[in-house]
Amino acid sequence: MKTRPRRLRNGETLRRMVRETRMDSSSLIYPIFVKEGENILEEIPTMPGQYRYSVDTMGKKLEQLLNAGISSVMFFGIPAYKDEAGSGAYAEDGIIQKALMQAKKDFPELYLITDVCMCEYTSHGHCGVLCGQDVDNDETLKLLAKTALSHAQAGADMVAPSDMMDGRVAAIRNLLDENGYRNTPVMSYAVKYASAFYGPFRDAAGSAPSFGDRKGYQMDYHNSREGVKEALLDIEEGADIIMVKPAMSYLDMVTRIKETVNVPVAAYSVSGEYAMIKAGASLGYIDEEKIICETAASAFRAGCDIYLTYYAEEIAGFMRQGKIG
Ligand code: PBG
């Protein structure tokens, strides 16, 4: 035998030398839930180890993240009240707006990204305003753009629309530009599937739709080419980064989008992925640390440049210890 693949697997030094996927913690984004109120530190039942914070308690977590080498967070808001129009999403004193102002003041070195969507703020739990039983796409665009602008005004460094309305990137880009936020990037949840993997998140944020589902706007998971269509459309509208979501069951899409577009690609390892690992590990069926490492490495191997994960802190630690990366 002239060629023996095992030759290059002989010892950790050589294995690391020929490693194809290299990662570091600057690629990680931690999603954090901020809730209206004071002195809140509520563990999310379906996401053990993850919490809802209030503006006054989130600082400790943000500091911990920075110390762990995580320089970027994605904010999700849980408002005190919800209404038909989701007005808490774009209120000047909305929960995200307050969280941004506080975080910007206390941690200027932290990069602040916001999820732009209506579902946490609407009384019916859909990602936009309703017209009958359906989400009114074009009316929703105005509110999404207004939300994104209010985030930028409150200190967001980047906005990330996750609603899946048609034309939202252009609507957001235009309003940001008109108001002088030309350099605020848009990370689009472009390739976002209607997925049961969001279940625990909807518990965490209280954002499950009160009727129907999200299949009228999020993508059918049988489709691959449609993801390419969504990604290209959003880039044309001005998206700076394209996200694929969920990650684990959609790594084919991460690879496909990476090969198709010339902007950075993000993958979001969502709440259900986290919950499955936690549950499996708590039963002793799987080794949590090893599964976290393997899951993260596979997302980067598939081609993502950016990885959103509730395990960001742990992964950064494993990178530091040389267990992955
Ligand atoms: C808002 C939004 C959702 C997630 C991110 N942004 C929920 C949904 O679309 O129902 C899911 C994140 C996760 O599951 O971790 N639309």
mmCIF file of C-alpha atoms and ligand atoms in Angstrom:
data_model
loop_
_atom_site.group_PDB
_atom_site.id
_atom_site.type_symbol
_atom_site.label_atom_id
_atom_site.label_comp_id
_atom_site.label_asym_id
_atom_site.label_seq_id
_atom_site.Cartn_x
_atom_site.Cartn_y
_atom_site.Cartn_z
ATOM 1 C CA MET A 1 0.000 0.000 0.000
ATOM 2 C CA LYS A 2 1.430 3.327 -1.057
ATOM 3 C CA THR A 3 -1.370 5.401 0.385
ATOM 4 C CA ARG A 4 -2.347 4.781 3.963
ATOM 5 C CA PRO A 5 -4.854 7.351 5.274
ATOM 6 C CA ARG A 6 -4.079 6.216 8.836
ATOM 7 C CA ARG A 7 -0.536 7.636 8.517
ATOM 8 C CA LEU A 8 -1.904 11.139 9.035
ATOM 9 C CA ARG A 9 -3.943 10.083 12.043
ATOM 10 C CA ASN A 10 -0.928 9.015 14.017
ATOM 11 C CA GLY A 11 -0.815 11.152 17.147
ATOM 12 C CA GLU A 12 -2.503 14.354 18.268
ATOM 13 C CA THR A 13 0.218 16.692 16.940
ATOM 14 C CA LEU A 14 -0.080 15.385 13.394
ATOM 15 C CA ARG A 15 -3.863 15.212 13.571
ATOM 16 C CA ARG A 16 -3.983 18.854 14.566
ATOM 17 C CA MET A 17 -1.488 19.795 11.840
ATOM 18 C CA VAL A 18 -3.669 18.375 9.083
ATOM 19 C CA ARG A 19 -6.977 19.447 10.586
ATOM 20 C CA GLU A 20 -9.284 20.933 7.956
ATOM 21 C CA THR A 21 -11.676 22.877 10.146
ATOM 22 C CA ARG A 22 -10.271 25.634 12.346
ATOM 23 C CA MET A 23 -12.458 27.662 14.617
ATOM 24 C CA ASP A 24 -12.133 30.305 17.244
ATOM 25 C CA SER A 25 -14.442 31.986 19.669
ATOM 26 C CA SER A 26 -14.742 35.169 17.586
ATOM 27 C CA SER A 27 -17.159 33.204 15.387
ATOM 28 C CA LEU A 28 -19.557 32.503 18.244
ATOM 29 C CA ILE A 29 -22.718 34.432 19.079
ATOM 30 C CA TYR A 30 -24.663 33.832 22.276
ATOM 31 C CA PRO A 31 -28.467 34.282 22.206
ATOM 32 C CA ILE A 32 -29.803 35.861 25.397
ATOM 33 C CA PHE A 33 -33.384 36.363 26.660
ATOM 34 C CA VAL A 34 -34.147 39.667 28.349
ATOM 35 C CA LYS A 35 -37.452 40.124 30.125
ATOM 36 C CA GLU A 36 -39.301 43.174 31.345
ATOM 37 C CA GLY A 37 -39.121 43.493 35.126
ATOM 38 C CA GLU A 38 -36.525 43.542 37.871
ATOM 39 C CA ASN A 39 -34.300 41.074 39.610
ATOM 40 C CA ILE A 40 -35.252 38.267 37.222
ATOM 41 C CA LEU A 41 -33.183 35.137 36.885
ATOM 42 C CA GLU A 42 -35.577 32.451 35.683
ATOM 43 C CA GLU A 43 -34.282 29.161 34.452
ATOM 44 C CA ILE A 44 -36.088 28.104 31.270
ATOM 45 C CA PRO A 45 -37.642 24.708 32.056
ATOM 46 C CA THR A 46 -37.155 23.300 28.554
ATOM 47 C CA MET A 47 -33.615 24.703 28.303
ATOM 48 C CA PRO A 48 -31.840 23.800 31.558
ATOM 49 C CA GLY A 49 -28.861 26.092 32.121
ATOM 50 C CA GLN A 50 -30.430 28.956 30.128
ATOM 51 C CA TYR A 51 -32.180 31.848 31.840
ATOM 52 C CA ARG A 52 -34.444 34.806 31.331
ATOM 53 C CA TYR A 53 -32.748 37.918 32.651
ATOM 54 C CA SER A 54 -34.018 41.390 33.399
ATOM 55 C CA VAL A 55 -31.992 44.431 32.385
ATOM 56 C CA ASP A 56 -30.581 44.700 35.912
ATOM 57 C CA THR A 57 -29.451 41.053 36.086
ATOM 58 C CA MET A 58 -28.130 40.531 32.552
ATOM 59 C CA GLY A 59 -24.901 42.415 33.213
ATOM 60 C CA LYS A 60 -23.359 39.604 35.213
ATOM 61 C CA LYS A 61 -23.982 37.188 32.356
ATOM 62 C CA LEU A 62 -22.624 39.613 29.749
ATOM 63 C CA GLU A 63 -19.483 40.068 31.782
ATOM 64 C CA GLN A 64 -19.101 36.323 32.122
ATOM 65 C CA LEU A 65 -19.439 35.947 28.349
ATOM 66 C CA LEU A 66 -16.797 38.571 27.657
ATOM 67 C CA ASN A 67 -14.454 36.852 30.095
ATOM 68 C CA ALA A 68 -15.067 33.566 28.307
ATOM 69 C CA GLY A 69 -14.035 35.146 24.984
ATOM 70 C CA ILE A 70 -17.535 35.659 23.564
ATOM 71 C CA SER A 71 -17.666 39.131 22.070
ATOM 72 C CA SER A 72 -21.107 39.070 20.514
ATOM 73 C CA VAL A 73 -24.658 38.471 21.734
ATOM 74 C CA MET A 74 -28.062 38.245 20.094
ATOM 75 C CA PHE A 75 -30.891 39.768 22.132
ATOM 76 C CA PHE A 76 -34.403 38.359 22.360
ATOM 77 C CA GLY A 77 -37.025 40.346 24.229
ATOM 78 C CA ILE A 78 -39.883 39.264 26.441
ATOM 79 C CA PRO A 79 -42.167 42.279 26.869
ATOM 80 C CA ALA A 80 -44.558 43.048 29.737
ATOM 81 C CA TYR A 81 -47.563 43.244 27.434
ATOM 82 C CA LYS A 82 -48.498 42.085 23.954
ATOM 83 C CA ASP A 83 -50.967 43.554 21.484
ATOM 84 C CA GLU A 84 -52.287 42.951 17.979
ATOM 85 C CA ALA A 85 -49.677 45.195 16.393
ATOM 86 C CA GLY A 86 -46.726 44.027 18.472
ATOM 87 C CA SER A 87 -46.043 47.596 19.511
ATOM 88 C CA GLY A 88 -43.591 46.532 22.221
ATOM 89 C CA ALA A 89 -41.184 45.592 19.442
ATOM 90 C CA TYR A 90 -40.642 49.187 18.365
ATOM 91 C CA ALA A 91 -41.472 51.091 21.562
ATOM 92 C CA GLU A 92 -38.796 53.552 22.550
ATOM 93 C CA ASP A 93 -38.844 52.096 26.052
ATOM 94 C CA GLY A 94 -39.332 48.508 24.859
ATOM 95 C CA ILE A 95 -37.438 45.745 26.584
ATOM 96 C CA ILE A 96 -34.831 45.318 23.837
ATOM 97 C CA GLN A 97 -34.312 49.067 23.554
ATOM 98 C CA LYS A 98 -33.684 49.314 27.304
ATOM 99 C CA ALA A 99 -31.403 46.288 27.291
ATOM 100 C CA LEU A 100 -29.387 47.747 24.411
ATOM 101 C CA MET A 101 -28.908 51.106 26.103
ATOM 102 C CA GLN A 102 -27.764 49.447 29.315
ATOM 103 C CA ALA A 103 -25.455 46.963 27.581
ATOM 104 C CA LYS A 104 -23.905 49.645 25.381
ATOM 105 C CA LYS A 105 -23.207 51.758 28.443
ATOM 106 C CA ASP A 106 -21.801 49.004 30.653
ATOM 107 C CA PHE A 107 -20.042 46.881 28.016
ATOM 108 C CA PRO A 108 -18.993 49.076 25.083
ATOM 109 C CA GLU A 109 -16.695 46.321 23.833
ATOM 110 C CA LEU A 110 -19.550 43.829 23.425
ATOM 111 C CA TYR A 111 -21.046 43.547 19.919
ATOM 112 C CA LEU A 112 -24.830 43.798 20.134
ATOM 113 C CA ILE A 113 -27.083 42.053 17.635
ATOM 114 C CA THR A 114 -30.877 42.032 17.830
ATOM 115 C CA ASP A 115 -33.445 39.587 16.597
ATOM 116 C CA VAL A 116 -35.995 41.612 14.635
ATOM 117 C CA CYS A 117 -39.404 39.937 14.724
ATOM 118 C CA MET A 118 -42.913 40.516 15.976
ATOM 119 C CA CYS A 119 -43.823 37.120 17.439
ATOM 120 C CA GLU A 120 -42.697 37.845 21.001
ATOM 121 C CA TYR A 121 -44.750 41.057 20.961
ATOM 122 C CA THR A 122 -48.020 40.149 19.253
ATOM 123 C CA SER A 123 -50.994 38.891 21.268
ATOM 124 C CA HIS A 124 -51.588 36.167 18.651
ATOM 125 C CA GLY A 125 -47.931 35.092 18.513
ATOM 126 C CA HIS A 126 -47.497 35.390 14.754
ATOM 127 C CA CYS A 127 -44.481 37.108 13.239
ATOM 128 C CA GLY A 128 -46.427 40.064 11.840
ATOM 129 C CA VAL A 129 -49.752 41.877 11.872
ATOM 130 C CA LEU A 130 -52.783 39.890 10.835
ATOM 131 C CA CYS A 131 -55.266 40.374 8.063
ATOM 132 C CA GLY A 132 -57.935 37.804 8.895
ATOM 133 C CA GLN A 133 -56.100 34.594 9.712
ATOM 134 C CA ASP A 134 -53.067 35.445 7.613
ATOM 135 C CA VAL A 135 -50.033 37.618 8.279
ATOM 136 C CA ASP A 136 -50.203 40.771 6.164
ATOM 137 C CA ASN A 137 -46.779 40.803 4.551
ATOM 138 C CA ASP A 138 -46.529 44.401 3.392
ATOM 139 C CA GLU A 139 -48.071 45.994 6.482
ATOM 140 C CA THR A 140 -45.650 43.957 8.591
ATOM 141 C CA LEU A 141 -42.679 45.296 6.629
ATOM 142 C CA LYS A 142 -43.297 48.798 7.951
ATOM 143 C CA LEU A 143 -43.295 47.583 11.538
ATOM 144 C CA LEU A 144 -40.212 45.429 11.079
ATOM 145 C CA ALA A 145 -38.300 48.345 9.604
ATOM 146 C CA LYS A 146 -39.472 50.564 12.453
ATOM 147 C CA THR A 147 -38.312 47.914 14.937
ATOM 148 C CA ALA A 148 -34.901 47.598 13.318
ATOM 149 C CA LEU A 149 -34.456 51.374 13.309
ATOM 150 C CA SER A 150 -35.420 51.659 16.977
ATOM 151 C CA HIS A 151 -32.862 48.951 17.789
ATOM 152 C CA ALA A 152 -30.144 50.821 15.897
ATOM 153 C CA GLN A 153 -31.094 54.042 17.675
ATOM 154 C CA ALA A 154 -30.882 52.280 21.039
ATOM 155 C CA GLY A 155 -27.397 50.969 20.264
ATOM 156 C CA ALA A 156 -27.661 47.772 18.214
ATOM 157 C CA ASP A 157 -24.503 47.136 16.187
ATOM 158 C CA MET A 158 -26.297 44.741 13.838
ATOM 159 C CA VAL A 159 -29.911 43.748 13.218
ATOM 160 C CA ALA A 160 -31.137 40.268 12.341
ATOM 161 C CA PRO A 161 -34.652 39.913 10.904
ATOM 162 C CA SER A 162 -36.122 36.467 11.590
ATOM 163 C CA ASP A 163 -39.749 36.965 10.551
ATOM 164 C CA MET A 164 -39.504 35.552 6.990
ATOM 165 C CA MET A 165 -41.695 38.219 5.378
ATOM 166 C CA ASP A 166 -40.918 38.909 1.734
ATOM 167 C CA GLY A 167 -39.003 42.122 1.177
ATOM 168 C CA ARG A 168 -38.056 42.731 4.811
ATOM 169 C CA VAL A 169 -34.349 43.154 4.176
ATOM 170 C CA ALA A 170 -34.959 45.925 1.629
ATOM 171 C CA ALA A 171 -37.499 47.621 3.907
ATOM 172 C CA ILE A 172 -35.069 47.543 6.838
ATOM 173 C CA ARG A 173 -32.047 48.587 4.757
ATOM 174 C CA ASN A 174 -33.925 51.566 3.295
ATOM 175 C CA LEU A 175 -35.175 52.883 6.606
ATOM 176 C CA LEU A 176 -31.788 52.422 8.284
ATOM 177 C CA ASP A 177 -30.087 54.280 5.413
ATOM 178 C CA GLU A 178 -32.599 57.117 5.421
ATOM 179 C CA ASN A 179 -31.862 57.654 9.078
ATOM 180 C CA GLY A 180 -28.107 57.604 8.811
ATOM 181 C CA TYR A 181 -27.462 53.991 9.850
ATOM 182 C CA ARG A 182 -25.772 53.106 6.580
ATOM 183 C CA ASN A 183 -23.110 51.063 8.311
ATOM 184 C CA THR A 184 -25.381 48.935 10.451
ATOM 185 C CA PRO A 185 -25.188 45.446 8.931
ATOM 186 C CA VAL A 186 -28.215 43.237 8.374
ATOM 187 C CA MET A 187 -27.838 39.541 9.135
ATOM 188 C CA SER A 188 -30.815 37.900 7.494
ATOM 189 C CA TYR A 189 -32.400 34.714 8.769
ATOM 190 C CA ALA A 190 -32.855 33.986 5.070
ATOM 191 C CA VAL A 191 -32.885 30.203 5.070
ATOM 192 C CA LYS A 192 -35.247 29.656 7.949
ATOM 193 C CA TYR A 193 -37.395 26.566 8.075
ATOM 194 C CA ALA A 194 -40.741 25.967 9.793
ATOM 195 C CA SER A 195 -39.241 23.727 12.440
ATOM 196 C CA ALA A 196 -40.264 21.839 15.561
ATOM 197 C CA PHE A 197 -36.736 22.523 16.814
ATOM 198 C CA TYR A 198 -37.951 25.994 17.911
ATOM 199 C CA GLY A 199 -40.288 24.462 20.508
ATOM 200 C CA PRO A 200 -38.237 25.246 23.623
ATOM 201 C CA PHE A 201 -37.559 28.808 22.416
ATOM 202 C CA ARG A 202 -41.280 29.458 22.139
ATOM 203 C CA ASP A 203 -41.655 28.332 25.754
ATOM 204 C CA ALA A 204 -38.772 30.568 26.728
ATOM 205 C CA ALA A 205 -40.132 33.618 24.933
ATOM 206 C CA GLY A 206 -43.844 32.822 25.217
ATOM 207 C CA SER A 207 -44.093 33.266 21.462
ATOM 208 C CA ALA A 208 -45.960 30.197 20.223
ATOM 209 C CA PRO A 209 -48.705 31.160 17.755
ATOM 210 C CA SER A 210 -52.136 31.040 19.411
ATOM 211 C CA PHE A 211 -53.644 29.502 16.250
ATOM 212 C CA GLY A 212 -52.244 27.870 13.142
ATOM 213 C CA ASP A 213 -48.522 27.599 12.506
ATOM 214 C CA ARG A 214 -45.726 29.447 10.742
ATOM 215 C CA LYS A 215 -45.744 27.411 7.539
ATOM 216 C CA GLY A 216 -47.216 30.334 5.587
ATOM 217 C CA TYR A 217 -43.978 32.255 5.993
ATOM 218 C CA GLN A 218 -41.198 29.933 7.186
ATOM 219 C CA MET A 219 -39.849 27.408 4.689
ATOM 220 C CA ASP A 220 -40.960 23.836 4.096
ATOM 221 C CA TYR A 221 -38.183 21.545 5.287
ATOM 222 C CA HIS A 222 -38.476 19.393 2.188
ATOM 223 C CA ASN A 223 -36.993 22.216 0.120
ATOM 224 C CA SER A 224 -33.396 22.995 -0.713
ATOM 225 C CA ARG A 225 -33.408 25.106 -3.898
ATOM 226 C CA GLU A 226 -35.941 27.418 -2.298
ATOM 227 C CA GLY A 227 -33.318 28.200 0.334
ATOM 228 C CA VAL A 228 -30.971 29.359 -2.404
ATOM 229 C CA LYS A 229 -33.759 31.552 -3.782
ATOM 230 C CA GLU A 230 -34.318 33.145 -0.365
ATOM 231 C CA ALA A 231 -30.597 33.720 0.182
ATOM 232 C CA LEU A 232 -30.033 35.332 -3.230
ATOM 233 C CA LEU A 233 -33.107 37.540 -2.856
ATOM 234 C CA ASP A 234 -31.960 38.794 0.523
ATOM 235 C CA ILE A 235 -28.472 39.548 -0.753
ATOM 236 C CA GLU A 236 -29.971 41.516 -3.605
ATOM 237 C CA GLU A 237 -31.978 43.469 -1.035
ATOM 238 C CA GLY A 238 -28.794 44.259 0.847
ATOM 239 C CA ALA A 239 -28.289 41.480 3.412
ATOM 240 C CA ASP A 240 -24.684 41.429 4.642
ATOM 241 C CA ILE A 241 -24.787 37.991 6.244
ATOM 242 C CA ILE A 242 -27.037 35.029 5.457
ATOM 243 C CA MET A 243 -28.197 32.673 8.169
ATOM 244 C CA VAL A 244 -29.324 29.066 7.957
ATOM 245 C CA LYS A 245 -31.624 27.895 10.745
ATOM 246 C CA PRO A 246 -31.830 25.390 12.401
ATOM 247 C CA ALA A 247 -28.275 24.088 12.070
ATOM 248 C CA MET A 248 -27.994 20.406 12.934
ATOM 249 C CA SER A 249 -30.604 18.968 10.570
ATOM 250 C CA TYR A 250 -29.799 21.546 7.891
ATOM 251 C CA LEU A 251 -26.042 21.239 7.416
ATOM 252 C CA ASP A 252 -26.618 20.417 3.752
ATOM 253 C CA MET A 253 -28.089 23.917 3.439
ATOM 254 C CA VAL A 254 -25.115 25.465 5.199
ATOM 255 C CA THR A 255 -22.816 23.866 2.626
ATOM 256 C CA ARG A 256 -25.065 24.696 -0.288
ATOM 257 C CA ILE A 257 -25.503 28.340 0.702
ATOM 258 C CA LYS A 258 -21.778 28.694 1.394
ATOM 259 C CA GLU A 259 -21.006 27.482 -2.119
ATOM 260 C CA THR A 260 -23.620 29.754 -3.666
ATOM 261 C CA VAL A 261 -23.203 33.132 -2.003
ATOM 262 C CA ASN A 262 -20.217 35.380 -1.440
ATOM 263 C CA VAL A 263 -21.233 36.799 1.921
ATOM 264 C CA PRO A 264 -20.513 35.273 5.336
ATOM 265 C CA VAL A 265 -22.815 32.417 6.318
ATOM 266 C CA ALA A 266 -24.188 31.950 9.831
ATOM 267 C CA ALA A 267 -25.750 28.806 11.275
ATOM 268 C CA TYR A 268 -28.080 28.914 14.285
ATOM 269 C CA SER A 269 -28.054 25.895 16.532
ATOM 270 C CA VAL A 270 -31.535 26.430 17.928
ATOM 271 C CA SER A 271 -33.266 25.754 21.219
ATOM 272 C CA GLY A 272 -34.426 22.232 20.302
ATOM 273 C CA GLU A 273 -30.884 21.182 19.475
ATOM 274 C CA TYR A 274 -29.718 22.472 22.841
ATOM 275 C CA ALA A 275 -32.636 20.817 24.640
ATOM 276 C CA MET A 276 -31.992 17.430 23.032
ATOM 277 C CA ILE A 277 -28.345 17.427 24.035
ATOM 278 C CA LYS A 278 -29.186 18.554 27.580
ATOM 279 C CA ALA A 279 -31.890 15.931 27.933
ATOM 280 C CA GLY A 280 -29.775 13.122 26.514
ATOM 281 C CA ALA A 281 -26.867 14.079 28.729
ATOM 282 C CA SER A 282 -28.969 14.377 31.874
ATOM 283 C CA LEU A 283 -30.181 10.811 31.319
ATOM 284 C CA GLY A 284 -26.597 9.704 30.905
ATOM 285 C CA TYR A 285 -27.222 8.507 27.355
ATOM 286 C CA ILE A 286 -24.616 10.755 25.742
ATOM 287 C CA ASP A 287 -21.471 12.594 26.784
ATOM 288 C CA GLU A 288 -22.503 16.263 26.776
ATOM 289 C CA GLU A 289 -19.018 17.734 26.326
ATOM 290 C CA LYS A 290 -18.110 15.488 23.412
ATOM 291 C CA ILE A 291 -21.458 15.991 21.713
ATOM 292 C CA ILE A 292 -21.155 19.785 22.038
ATOM 293 C CA CYS A 293 -17.700 19.692 20.433
ATOM 294 C CA GLU A 294 -18.749 17.394 17.620
ATOM 295 C CA THR A 295 -21.919 19.353 16.889
ATOM 296 C CA ALA A 296 -20.066 22.669 16.750
ATOM 297 C CA ALA A 297 -17.233 21.318 14.613
ATOM 298 C CA SER A 298 -19.705 19.809 12.153
ATOM 299 C CA ALA A 299 -21.410 23.176 11.636
ATOM 300 C CA PHE A 300 -18.053 24.793 10.827
ATOM 301 C CA ARG A 301 -17.039 21.835 8.683
ATOM 302 C CA ALA A 302 -20.289 22.283 6.734
ATOM 303 C CA GLY A 303 -19.116 25.819 6.018
ATOM 304 C CA CYS A 304 -20.557 28.302 8.455
ATOM 305 C CA ASP A 305 -18.432 31.321 9.341
ATOM 306 C CA ILE A 306 -20.579 32.321 12.296
ATOM 307 C CA TYR A 307 -22.245 30.007 14.801
ATOM 308 C CA LEU A 308 -25.098 31.048 17.057
ATOM 309 C CA THR A 309 -25.410 28.719 20.002
ATOM 310 C CA TYR A 310 -26.657 28.526 23.584
ATOM 311 C CA TYR A 311 -23.443 26.577 24.232
ATOM 312 C CA ALA A 312 -21.200 29.475 23.153
ATOM 313 C CA GLU A 313 -19.508 29.785 26.522
ATOM 314 C CA GLU A 314 -18.834 26.069 26.828
ATOM 315 C CA ILE A 315 -17.522 25.872 23.255
ATOM 316 C CA ALA A 316 -15.181 28.814 23.849
ATOM 317 C CA GLY A 317 -13.874 26.949 26.891
ATOM 318 C CA PHE A 318 -13.321 23.741 24.934
ATOM 319 C CA MET A 319 -11.501 25.751 22.249
ATOM 320 C CA ARG A 320 -9.239 27.252 24.892
ATOM 321 C CA GLN A 321 -8.492 23.818 26.262
ATOM 322 C CA GLY A 322 -7.631 22.607 22.763
ATOM 323 C CA LYS A 323 -10.495 20.094 22.687
ATOM 324 C CA ILE A 324 -11.769 21.555 19.422
ATOM 325 C CA GLY A 325 -10.682 24.231 17.006
HETATM 326 C C1 PBG B 1 -38.426 34.652 16.128
HETATM 327 C C2 PBG B 1 -37.389 33.615 16.335
HETATM 328 C C3 PBG B 1 -37.546 32.262 16.667
HETATM 329 C C4 PBG B 1 -36.256 31.777 16.879
HETATM 330 C C5 PBG B 1 -35.376 32.812 16.627
HETATM 331 N N1 PBG B 1 -36.101 33.928 16.275
HETATM 332 C C6 PBG B 1 -38.757 31.460 16.890
HETATM 333 C C7 PBG B 1 -39.649 31.138 15.766
HETATM 334 O O1 PBG B 1 -39.416 31.486 14.604
HETATM 335 O O2 PBG B 1 -40.676 30.538 16.061
HETATM 336 C C8 PBG B 1 -35.909 30.382 17.312
HETATM 337 C C9 PBG B 1 -34.625 30.264 18.070
HETATM 338 C C10 PBG B 1 -34.471 28.967 18.796
HETATM 339 O O3 PBG B 1 -35.301 28.042 18.694
HETATM 340 O O4 PBG B 1 -33.464 28.851 19.507
HETATM 341 N N2 PBG B 1 -39.242 34.479 15.031
#
